[in-house]
């Protein structure tokens, strides 16, 4: 990775570095000292609130126009479909292009799409196919915006503060998740959905202004991939040849597909298990958002991303889902949403950061596109399976099954990574508590001989 303007790209760290090594702490808000990142972060604060407002307004508008929950599902599917179809090609293009101009184009396209929908809604001419079209257009822009935005973070702060910046981005998004839906609800009730769309369109002024005000000389320049044939296959071969990348993506795929289907799980528990209503369902989501925000801020304090943290967090996430599945009371179930949010965000941030730090900058767009395609595409693929299990065997079995898959995937992939890295799991004591370590086999043998 580049360490400064014009610096040569250092080789990506190997899996030994990410499975073991000294722990380094950092200030929770260290990345905000970097001017370019501070501009990026402030722009995303405004834009993320607008994005959450549009999500709520879009679903409500479709439901109002059709009276069909299936139509709402179609809208969501259309927004994710471009990433599933074209995500890897978007990553190839992102690796060839400069990130800041790319983001100026994609963010402008999303702003115009929101304004287009706002005009149609405010003038009373909107039809459901207009919303479908807008959702698909947003998805097309995301094909390039997502990998460009993810990989641009390393150019803003450099490798030393990458985990802190990724964690703050997640905290930013989760904060907007608490604010945006509430503002959207007030706006929809008070003045109508069209104004929520308009607010989202105008919110893109903030990130666009931030991008324009950045100082190019302060960016950590990385080598761009030249135009050529076979770059998509090259990216896939690159990931397949690096165990710390492919197995992290596989783990995120299992968890995203079977463990992150919270709309299915939480609505079923609110309605079928506890005979509650929309208020309790909203409470579950709010408490999980609080936990996710806390998890993102805690991750911001860690100076490095280690795969042992990812494996431990995934195991904890699965175990907590199983515990929530058997929770006897509504309030115990609700309280468990907070640590589930903490562990889910730890998995998200650690996986994202470890993949970026283990990837050559010239490959980062393609690798992040694959990661986001698996991460974002997992839930739509797994939702029908999880929904069928929940309907057939009950919400408790469905939730426990999702947690079991997550925990088993973490355990198996942790053992695979330890074997690939020639590491051995050891158990020690730290301040009277057991602690797990991955130790190189040759180092452990030397210590045993010395003893």
XYZ file of C-alpha atoms in Angstrom:
451
model
C 0.000 0.000 0.000
C 1.099 3.526 -0.618
C 2.470 5.379 2.361
C 2.233 8.785 0.770
C 2.016 10.665 -2.492
C 4.111 8.971 -5.090
C 5.282 6.207 -2.770
C 5.641 2.721 -4.118
C 3.016 0.209 -3.181
C 4.124 -2.150 -0.456
C 3.262 -5.806 -0.752
C 0.088 -6.920 0.960
C 0.669 -8.529 4.355
C 0.400 -12.275 4.503
C -2.018 -14.229 6.645
C 0.534 -14.650 9.436
C 0.328 -10.908 10.064
C -3.440 -10.936 10.305
C -3.777 -14.023 12.477
C -1.158 -13.080 15.016
C 0.993 -10.168 15.990
C 1.098 -7.369 18.547
C -1.988 -5.410 19.334
C -1.821 -1.677 18.775
C -4.425 0.714 20.167
C -5.415 3.987 18.573
C -7.546 7.027 19.291
C -11.220 6.420 18.564
C -11.410 9.439 16.216
C -7.822 9.474 14.928
C -8.799 9.493 11.238
C -10.777 12.711 11.647
C -7.476 14.552 12.097
C -6.880 13.963 8.368
C -8.460 16.881 6.483
C -9.498 14.922 3.398
C -11.089 12.172 5.449
C -12.845 14.734 7.636
C -14.467 16.248 4.526
C -15.441 12.772 3.333
C -16.882 11.825 6.732
C -18.972 15.005 7.119
C -20.389 14.579 3.628
C -21.348 10.988 4.405
C -23.109 12.042 7.638
C -25.590 14.121 5.640
C -25.866 11.696 2.711
C -26.437 8.607 4.889
C -29.339 10.276 6.689
C -30.833 11.080 3.288
C -30.305 7.491 2.128
C -32.190 6.078 5.124
C -34.969 8.610 4.538
C -35.308 7.443 0.939
C -35.387 3.764 1.953
C -38.340 4.356 4.256
C -40.147 6.677 1.832
C -39.589 4.313 -1.111
C -41.074 1.307 0.684
C -44.019 3.354 1.969
C -44.735 4.803 -1.473
C -44.733 1.362 -3.138
C -47.006 -0.013 -0.430
C -49.338 2.974 -0.846
C -49.461 2.573 -4.637
C -49.955 -1.202 -4.719
C -51.031 -2.387 -1.277
C -48.635 -5.296 -1.830
C -45.714 -6.377 0.349
C -44.474 -8.424 -2.624
C -44.115 -5.189 -4.599
C -41.930 -3.798 -1.817
C -39.782 -6.935 -2.090
C -39.500 -6.472 -5.857
C -38.283 -2.908 -5.305
C -35.581 -4.113 -2.904
C -34.557 -6.903 -5.287
C -34.239 -4.463 -8.195
C -31.951 -2.262 -6.107
C -29.633 -5.192 -5.301
C -29.849 -6.929 -8.693
C -27.245 -4.758 -10.506
C -24.634 -5.537 -7.844
C -25.268 -9.263 -8.239
C -25.118 -9.061 -12.043
C -22.415 -6.477 -12.658
C -20.565 -6.056 -9.356
C -17.345 -7.724 -10.501
C -17.252 -5.698 -13.724
C -17.737 -2.545 -11.660
C -14.688 -3.528 -9.620
C -12.612 -3.910 -12.804
C -13.567 -0.386 -13.899
C -12.896 1.071 -10.452
C -9.349 -0.371 -10.491
C -8.706 1.393 -13.806
C -10.133 4.781 -12.818
C -9.257 7.481 -10.326
C -11.549 7.149 -7.326
C -12.438 10.788 -6.666
C -13.735 11.613 -10.189
C -15.562 8.278 -10.217
C -17.342 9.148 -6.977
C -18.279 12.577 -8.299
C -20.064 10.887 -11.212
C -21.792 8.135 -9.203
C -22.920 10.436 -6.403
C -24.302 12.918 -8.939
C -26.201 10.116 -10.693
C -27.813 9.012 -7.430
C -28.756 12.595 -6.587
C -30.453 13.066 -9.971
C -32.331 9.768 -9.564
C -33.717 10.857 -6.173
C -34.720 14.268 -7.543
C -36.412 12.598 -10.553
C -38.510 10.483 -8.193
C -39.259 13.511 -6.018
C -40.569 15.530 -8.978
C -42.833 12.688 -10.133
C -44.191 12.172 -6.619
C -44.733 15.854 -5.814
C -46.549 16.448 -9.113
C -48.803 13.431 -8.589
C -47.601 11.563 -11.691
C -45.659 8.770 -9.980
C -46.493 5.156 -10.789
C -45.012 2.006 -9.321
C -42.891 1.306 -12.408
C -41.238 4.702 -11.900
C -40.147 3.558 -8.440
C -38.905 0.260 -9.868
C -36.895 2.166 -12.471
C -35.425 4.526 -9.874
C -34.466 1.617 -7.601
C -32.725 -0.157 -10.490
C -30.927 3.074 -11.474
C -29.720 3.518 -7.885
C -28.458 -0.066 -7.981
C -26.572 0.565 -11.223
C -24.821 3.566 -9.694
C -23.966 1.469 -6.627
C -22.134 -1.050 -8.825
C -19.277 1.439 -9.133
C -19.971 3.735 -6.192
C -19.648 1.016 -3.556
C -16.209 -0.419 -4.447
C -14.926 3.070 -5.296
C -16.078 4.471 -1.945
C -14.729 1.472 -0.022
C -11.297 1.545 -1.656
C -11.058 5.373 -1.627
C -10.835 5.323 2.172
C -7.287 3.920 2.043
C -6.274 6.773 -0.286
C -7.636 9.275 2.220
C -5.908 7.990 5.374
C -3.262 5.457 4.326
C -2.781 1.948 5.745
C -1.952 2.945 9.336
C -5.390 4.408 10.054
C -7.456 2.276 7.688
C -9.287 0.245 10.350
C -10.101 3.395 12.297
C -11.526 5.073 9.184
C -13.570 2.001 8.157
C -14.937 1.748 11.704
C -15.921 5.423 11.749
C -17.653 4.967 8.390
C -19.698 2.159 9.935
C -20.475 4.289 12.996
C -21.533 7.060 10.622
C -23.923 4.748 8.791
C -25.392 3.323 12.010
C -25.928 6.825 13.432
C -27.856 7.706 10.289
C -29.860 4.502 10.759
C -31.071 5.907 14.079
C -31.862 9.383 12.731
C -32.948 8.916 9.098
C -36.035 6.686 9.566
C -37.350 8.921 12.359
C -36.977 12.060 10.230
C -38.550 10.249 7.263
C -41.539 9.216 9.374
C -42.163 12.800 10.472
C -41.725 14.123 6.946
C -43.955 11.496 5.295
C -46.705 12.108 7.838
C -46.379 15.886 7.704
C -45.735 16.779 4.056
C -45.581 13.533 2.044
C -43.073 11.069 0.579
C -42.035 13.366 -2.276
C -40.279 15.741 0.089
C -38.291 12.859 1.606
C -37.026 11.964 -1.886
C -36.139 15.614 -2.502
C -34.286 15.790 0.816
C -32.216 12.765 -0.172
C -31.414 14.269 -3.583
C -30.255 17.513 -1.981
C -28.273 15.621 0.682
C -25.763 14.594 -2.014
C -24.600 18.213 -2.156
C -22.626 17.534 1.044
C -20.450 14.623 -0.199
C -20.007 16.250 -3.618
C -18.791 19.458 -1.958
C -16.446 17.461 0.264
C -14.943 15.652 -2.743
C -14.392 18.941 -4.567
C -12.710 20.567 -1.542
C -10.214 17.735 -1.000
C -6.527 18.406 -1.597
C -5.225 16.008 -4.249
C -1.636 16.349 -2.982
C -2.658 14.851 0.374
C -4.092 11.656 -1.114
C -2.120 8.413 -0.725
C -1.544 7.674 -4.397
C -1.945 4.050 -5.488
C -1.087 2.326 -8.747
C -4.073 1.939 -11.063
C -4.599 -1.165 -13.148
C -3.969 -0.618 -16.878
C -6.683 -1.415 -19.383
C -6.365 -5.001 -20.569
C -8.130 -8.255 -21.263
C -8.814 -10.888 -18.641
C -8.778 -8.504 -15.668
C -11.917 -9.999 -14.181
C -10.388 -13.494 -14.266
C -7.161 -12.028 -12.912
C -9.043 -10.628 -9.930
C -10.765 -13.937 -9.226
C -7.449 -15.822 -9.477
C -5.873 -13.283 -7.125
C -8.544 -13.885 -4.473
C -8.505 -17.670 -4.969
C -4.731 -17.726 -4.430
C -4.835 -15.896 -1.098
C -6.449 -17.932 1.725
C -6.862 -14.898 4.018
C -9.035 -13.277 1.320
C -11.061 -16.173 -0.034
C -11.917 -17.649 3.376
C -12.852 -14.257 4.837
C -15.222 -13.688 1.915
C -16.649 -17.208 2.316
C -17.256 -16.566 6.027
C -18.981 -13.251 5.330
C -21.057 -15.025 2.681
C -22.341 -17.641 5.153
C -23.093 -15.057 7.835
C -24.704 -12.604 5.415
C -26.837 -15.301 3.804
C -28.083 -17.096 6.910
C -27.352 -14.905 9.944
C -28.119 -11.350 8.817
C -31.773 -11.853 7.797
C -33.013 -9.727 10.675
C -36.216 -8.459 8.986
C -37.379 -12.093 8.758
C -36.293 -13.065 12.266
C -37.344 -9.960 14.201
C -40.737 -9.510 12.562
C -41.527 -13.205 13.185
C -40.545 -12.948 16.856
C -42.545 -9.745 17.346
C -45.661 -11.170 15.698
C -45.663 -14.934 16.300
C -43.592 -15.529 19.441
C -44.412 -12.543 21.645
C -47.767 -11.496 20.085
C -46.475 -7.922 19.918
C -46.847 -5.220 17.290
C -44.945 -2.759 15.145
C -43.720 -0.852 18.203
C -41.822 -3.850 19.575
C -40.469 -4.670 16.116
C -39.163 -1.103 15.880
C -37.656 -1.461 19.377
C -35.740 -4.587 18.328
C -34.277 -2.766 15.331
C -33.420 0.334 17.352
C -31.585 -1.655 20.030
C -29.657 -3.531 17.363
C -28.697 -0.219 15.741
C -27.464 1.024 19.123
C -25.334 -2.102 19.476
C -24.016 -1.740 15.924
C -23.009 1.859 16.611
C -21.211 0.797 19.787
C -19.488 -2.032 17.906
C -18.278 0.366 15.218
C -16.877 2.791 17.798
C -15.141 -0.024 19.688
C -13.616 -1.253 16.433
C -12.326 2.266 15.821
C -10.123 1.927 18.911
C -8.312 -1.121 17.542
C -5.229 -0.252 15.555
C -5.103 -3.419 13.454
C -7.528 -5.906 11.898
C -6.720 -9.486 12.841
C -8.474 -12.570 11.559
C -8.563 -14.074 15.049
C -10.811 -11.131 16.052
C -13.016 -11.862 13.031
C -13.302 -15.563 13.905
C -14.015 -14.845 17.588
C -16.628 -12.212 16.710
C -18.341 -14.561 14.243
C -18.440 -17.331 16.874
C -19.863 -14.886 19.420
C -22.418 -13.617 16.922
C -23.663 -17.144 16.196
C -23.825 -18.035 19.895
C -25.809 -14.888 20.706
C -28.317 -15.632 17.952
C -28.826 -19.115 19.391
C -29.265 -17.601 22.870
C -31.809 -15.086 21.552
C -33.700 -17.896 19.819
C -34.444 -19.536 23.168
C -35.014 -16.309 25.146
C -38.201 -16.867 27.182
C -39.335 -13.238 27.504
C -39.678 -10.279 25.168
C -37.431 -8.033 27.251
C -34.588 -10.550 27.453
C -34.851 -11.030 23.667
C -34.810 -7.240 23.169
C -31.750 -6.779 25.397
C -29.845 -9.440 23.450
C -30.240 -7.290 20.322
C -27.581 -4.914 21.674
C -24.682 -7.428 21.897
C -25.847 -9.039 18.632
C -25.477 -5.595 17.030
C -22.008 -5.187 18.590
C -20.747 -8.554 17.316
C -22.335 -8.206 13.858
C -20.610 -4.854 13.370
C -17.298 -6.265 14.633
C -17.563 -8.988 11.964
C -18.412 -6.409 9.303
C -15.649 -3.921 10.137
C -12.917 -6.507 10.762
C -13.661 -8.393 7.533
C -13.766 -5.172 5.495
C -10.515 -3.846 6.936
C -8.557 -7.108 6.815
C -9.515 -7.608 3.157
C -8.462 -4.071 2.213
C -5.154 -4.320 4.089
C -4.359 -7.744 2.596
C -5.036 -6.636 -0.991
C -2.669 -5.034 -3.469
C -3.976 -1.500 -4.220
C -4.189 -2.237 -7.955
C -6.564 -5.127 -7.167
C -8.586 -3.468 -4.417
C -11.537 -2.390 -6.553
C -12.103 -5.917 -7.882
C -11.628 -7.560 -4.492
C -13.945 -5.114 -2.717
C -16.535 -5.531 -5.477
C -16.484 -9.306 -4.896
C -16.698 -8.794 -1.138
C -19.644 -6.382 -1.423
C -21.382 -8.621 -3.973
C -21.212 -11.546 -1.538
C -22.077 -9.388 1.480
C -24.999 -7.501 -0.100
C -26.198 -10.393 -2.223
C -26.277 -12.932 0.578
C -29.405 -11.692 2.318
C -31.683 -11.633 -0.764
C -30.527 -15.174 -1.638
C -30.853 -16.513 1.899
C -34.076 -14.713 2.858
C -36.418 -17.180 1.057
C -34.585 -20.157 2.619
C -34.606 -18.647 6.093
C -38.232 -17.553 5.630
C -39.270 -21.087 4.682
C -37.512 -22.584 7.725
C -39.118 -19.951 9.958
C -42.609 -20.533 8.534
C -42.300 -24.324 8.618
C -40.565 -24.941 11.946
C -41.152 -21.674 13.808
C -39.177 -18.449 14.477
C -37.092 -19.987 17.260
C -35.810 -22.772 15.013
C -35.184 -20.338 12.147
C -33.169 -17.915 14.308
C -31.219 -20.742 15.969
C -30.454 -22.253 12.557
C -29.018 -18.945 11.336
C -26.821 -18.650 14.423
C -25.691 -22.277 14.135
C -24.608 -21.793 10.512
C -22.658 -18.645 11.469
C -20.909 -20.346 14.401
C -20.056 -23.507 12.447
C -18.724 -21.489 9.514
C -16.537 -19.454 11.876
C -15.175 -22.562 13.619
C -14.400 -24.452 10.400
C -12.850 -21.451 8.613
C -10.825 -20.564 11.716
C -9.309 -24.074 11.712
C -8.639 -23.865 7.959
C -6.840 -20.523 8.304
C -4.815 -21.803 11.242
C -3.759 -24.871 9.231
C -2.897 -22.808 6.144
C -0.860 -20.413 8.283
C 0.912 -23.292 10.077
C -0.543 -22.012 13.347
C -1.726 -23.844 16.415
C -4.466 -22.764 18.794
C -3.254 -22.317 22.363
C -5.119 -21.442 25.530
C -3.482 -19.231 28.135
C -4.476 -17.050 31.054
C -4.625 -13.252 31.175
C -5.549 -11.524 34.470
C -7.251 -14.702 35.630
C -9.273 -15.235 32.439
C -8.746 -17.773 29.644
C -7.437 -16.315 26.383
C -7.099 -17.906 22.946
C -4.013 -17.403 20.776
C -2.884 -18.512 17.324
C 0.829 -19.325 17.703
C 3.192 -20.427 14.892
C 3.958 -24.130 15.301
C 7.722 -23.665 15.095
C 7.578 -20.950 17.801
C 5.521 -23.201 20.059
C 7.971 -26.070 19.562
C 10.931 -23.797 20.446
C 9.171 -22.680 23.645
C 8.441 -26.298 24.549
C 12.117 -27.269 24.050
C 13.265 -24.284 26.085
C 10.955 -25.302 28.928
